[in-house]
Amino acid sequence: FFFFFQESMHAYAANVYTSVVEELMKGKQRKFIAVEQEFFRLWWDALATDTHKQQVHQLLQEGRLEFVIGGQVMHDEAVTLIDDQILQLTEGHGFLYETFGIRPQFSWHVDPFGASATTPTLFALAGFNAHLISRIDYDLKADMQKNKELQFVWRGSPSLSKRQEIFTHVMDQYSYCTPSQIPFSNRSGFYWNGIAAFPDPPKDGIYPNMSLPVTDTNIHLYAQTMVANIKERAAWFRTSDVLWPWGCDKQFFNASVQYSNMDLLLDYINNHSDEFGVTVQYATVGDYFQAVYSRNLTWEVRDSQDFFPYSTEPFQAWTGFYTSRSTLKGIARRASSLLYAGESFFTQYVQKHPASSICKCEALKQLQSLRWAVSEVQHHDGITGTESPKVKDMYMNNLMYGMFNVKKLMASIIFDMNNAKKNGEVYSSVYNKDSGTPEVDQYVVVYNPLAWNITTLVTVSVSDLAISVYDELGHFVPAQVQSSAESSSTYDLYILVAIHGLSYRKYNIKPLSGKQAAFIGRSVKYERKDITPADPQSQHLLPVGNNCYKVLFDQNTNLMLSITERETNQTVQLTQEFLEYHVNGDVMKGPISDNYLFSPNASAVPVSKAVGLEVVFGNLMTEIRQYFYSNITAQNYLYAVYTRMYTVPEGYDGKLLCHRIEQEYRVGPLEVNREAVLRTSTNLNTRQLLYTDSNGYQIQKRPFKAYVNNTVARNYYPMVQTAYIEDDTTRLMLLAERAHGVSSQGNGQVEVMLHRRLWNNLQWDLNYNLTLNDSSVVHPVIWLILGSKTVTNILYRTSGLELEHRPVVMFGALSGDKPKLSRELQQNSVHSLPVTVPPNLHVQTLSIPGWRYSSNHAEQVRSIHMGKQKEGDADFSRVLLRIRHLYEVGEDPVLSQPVMVDLKSLLKGLGSVMAVEERSLTGTWDINTLERWKWKTAYYPSKAFSNTTEPSENCVVTVHPKEIRTFFVYFQGQ
């Protein structure tokens, strides 16, 4: 399947499931929890025998094997997007429900580096009864432990509040591994199977560091050690139930030696319970939470504050991984966005073309390859960049393979819908500069994956300056062509596209015909300037602007000086510079930076003493190209910024396009042990208060905190999509297309970490090849929006999604004759029935999952019980729809209102809606039968089950602020 997985599977994961299942069958008292579905599914599909499969069914029914979380992976919480968290959770839950009829109800988020407030909301929406985390700041954990505050009811979302609260357990200082110190042996204790050795397990079965086996002579000592630890931990919790995790990373690959020693020890303690004062039993996470729940205590409520950043000791702030492997972070998001487009494109195609020539099962496989790849990279050692280069390559290869499949699928759908001659070719590419150069006189197809109308520019590389662009009906389309900043052999063509929601349009690029040519951008190169402060010179200002902003550049330095927002005539002084943090790579000399940690030696150092400037003036766009050199005579530049401002012609809705200042950065290769940041300094009095988003779902307030040690690194936060600073009137917003670390290290400042290149000699890092010697060049994009709070509030949600889901651009050349457009395409493009939601809603999912399970739970359980799970083809009649409200309660007088949506009329462009079922977040519960545990809090003295959403009448639903509503939709004729 995958190189790394084969290696891991053969040596370790395969043994775990085979060995554990066999051992569980040998003792009725034994139990086990299984977490990540990706490994389990590989075992189930490739290695499990029929006997194993039967045993798994039995163990699940007896409650002795329990799936917790149930997603494909245990996802990272800092740098992942909510869409991708939901995808990987849904992917795992769909498999578990289809195969076993079970629905996980507890989490086990023991390993992500810090805890987000989005996660408890997600798990509540998925029907979970309790949530469990472990890695939070060491000093905070010590405090909570001392005050017995490690358990609370968490209201992760201010708007959903008590409706989606969840009981949360934070593991104590021992975290999720068995404490291994035993006073009577210098070997670690309780790990009888030793350390997994792979890829070649030892022939004699003697693994490194196997614990002393339990014998008559040491059993009392083992028991004393275990009981002492249990009692130490019991003092930190309010109930007399202690969760004692048995295991750790890569354990239970030889379960028989583990269980046989555990059995002896547990029996011994229980037989001497009077002496020890404790009884012990095998348990699952569900057993533990059931015990705590039945104690009927009243719990403290925690608001939506999260647990970032995470430090393990004074000089170990885990804030480096917010930026590590920026290329992987970028590709992961690009893949997610392509998957989003491919899903809705395929869903519409299946509904509108039931008798299609494309094999639907094959198409679903193509989509599934990308679903798997995007799901697995959400792992807490995936998109985080905390894996070895070999594993990073595996993630990249799987993402590229999945993207290739989905591009191929989208191209073949367009082909089929246009009944094109089969000897033509269509190749497709996602928005990026190196996407191939279309020959002149061919067409580009542009798909808008969002459920609202967009007006934007798409970029295509072309080989000629003299061209014209026309739409399907032969009308001239505004376009601009200019020299490319990155390539000397091609030109960049920008096409102004206006496309309805979930629709595509087709544009023809022809050699210059008639008077109507694409505008040719006019390039002006300015002299390179020394920026080190010399004698004061008289100011020479270069204004660049559009209808929304006027930006001033100082011609003495070639740097940006200020931005004026035209509507309010508000001017903000604004300068940008690249700096680098120098970090230590020698553990003998002090704290180090690595894939996880950020430990700067001192303040960041400016990198450039001279700046070159070129401005390309155009009627659709002006591009300001700044090149940063180490000094005035240096041969090559170190960094570049391409700033783009857009001018929208009459007759187009250009509000969003005009209001964004797009910046693309060129960073790298860096020198070793450098961390590159872009610092934007303004005259806004922000009191060093920063705001960052939490997984693209909600905003967190980040006040600057002073620490005795490591203050710079401990004030870094993850920015997944959004960060902003503001004063009383004006806000500066940054929107990103990949995750970064972000911080405000001074009043009026915001800095974004763009890239890291590190090497260190920490033995652990060397063993796992975790030194991050990343010599790549990265091209991150950030959109700046400046304005009053009211205006930016209206703009930034939709803008963030427009950056996330830029249109998919596909090229096609039809050989032989000119493309004859079928009548259908003309209608599809210009008069289609688009899917459109109001600007405060977002169609978060529109897909055909393909699951074969019954949405009636009793029926699903019965069919599994009787061994009648439907084999065979996927189910194409069930469409998965999610709608998300983008605003918080009270955030905006208009946009924060609840919205009534008539699903029938919303989806009429796809066909006639026959039935709608509202489901839990991952689709496995009928929302009307989902009853989560209601934990007693000071607010709610009585304990009961909570049922949370109002039923949808007649396909009309009211979506309240911050809700994510999930539906199965069935269309007529399917």
Short mmCIF file of C-alpha atoms in Angstrom, two decimals, residues 98 346 358-365 368 848-854 868-878:
data_model
loop_
_atom_site.label_atom_id
_atom_site.label_comp_id
_atom_site.label_asym_id
_atom_site.label_seq_id
_atom_site.Cartn_x
_atom_site.Cartn_y
_atom_site.Cartn_z
CA GLU A 98 -20.45 0.14 8.04
CA PHE A 346 -18.60 14.74 -9.04
CA ILE A 358 -17.80 7.54 -16.71
CA CYS A 359 -17.56 4.52 -14.43
CA LYS A 360 -18.84 5.85 -11.11
CA CYS A 361 -17.09 3.20 -9.02
CA GLU A 362 -13.77 4.06 -10.62
CA ALA A 363 -14.46 7.76 -10.05
CA LEU A 364 -15.21 7.14 -6.38
CA LYS A 365 -11.90 5.26 -6.04
CA GLN A 368 -11.10 8.02 -2.12
CA ILE A 848 -21.15 11.25 -2.32
CA PRO A 849 -19.49 9.25 0.46
CA GLY A 850 -20.42 5.86 -1.04
CA TRP A 851 -21.13 4.17 2.32
CA ARG A 852 -23.46 1.21 2.18
CA TYR A 853 -24.72 1.33 5.76
CA SER A 854 -28.39 1.74 6.59
CA LYS A 868 -25.50 -9.51 5.81
CA GLN A 869 -23.48 -6.32 5.47
CA LYS A 870 -24.00 -5.31 1.88
CA GLU A 871 -20.96 -6.18 -0.16
CA GLY A 872 -20.55 -4.88 -3.65
CA ASP A 873 -21.04 -1.48 -5.15
CA ALA A 874 -20.96 1.80 -3.31
CA ASP A 875 -24.20 3.67 -2.71
CA PHE A 876 -24.42 6.65 -5.07
CA SER A 877 -27.91 7.75 -4.05
CA ARG A 878 -26.92 9.26 -0.69
#
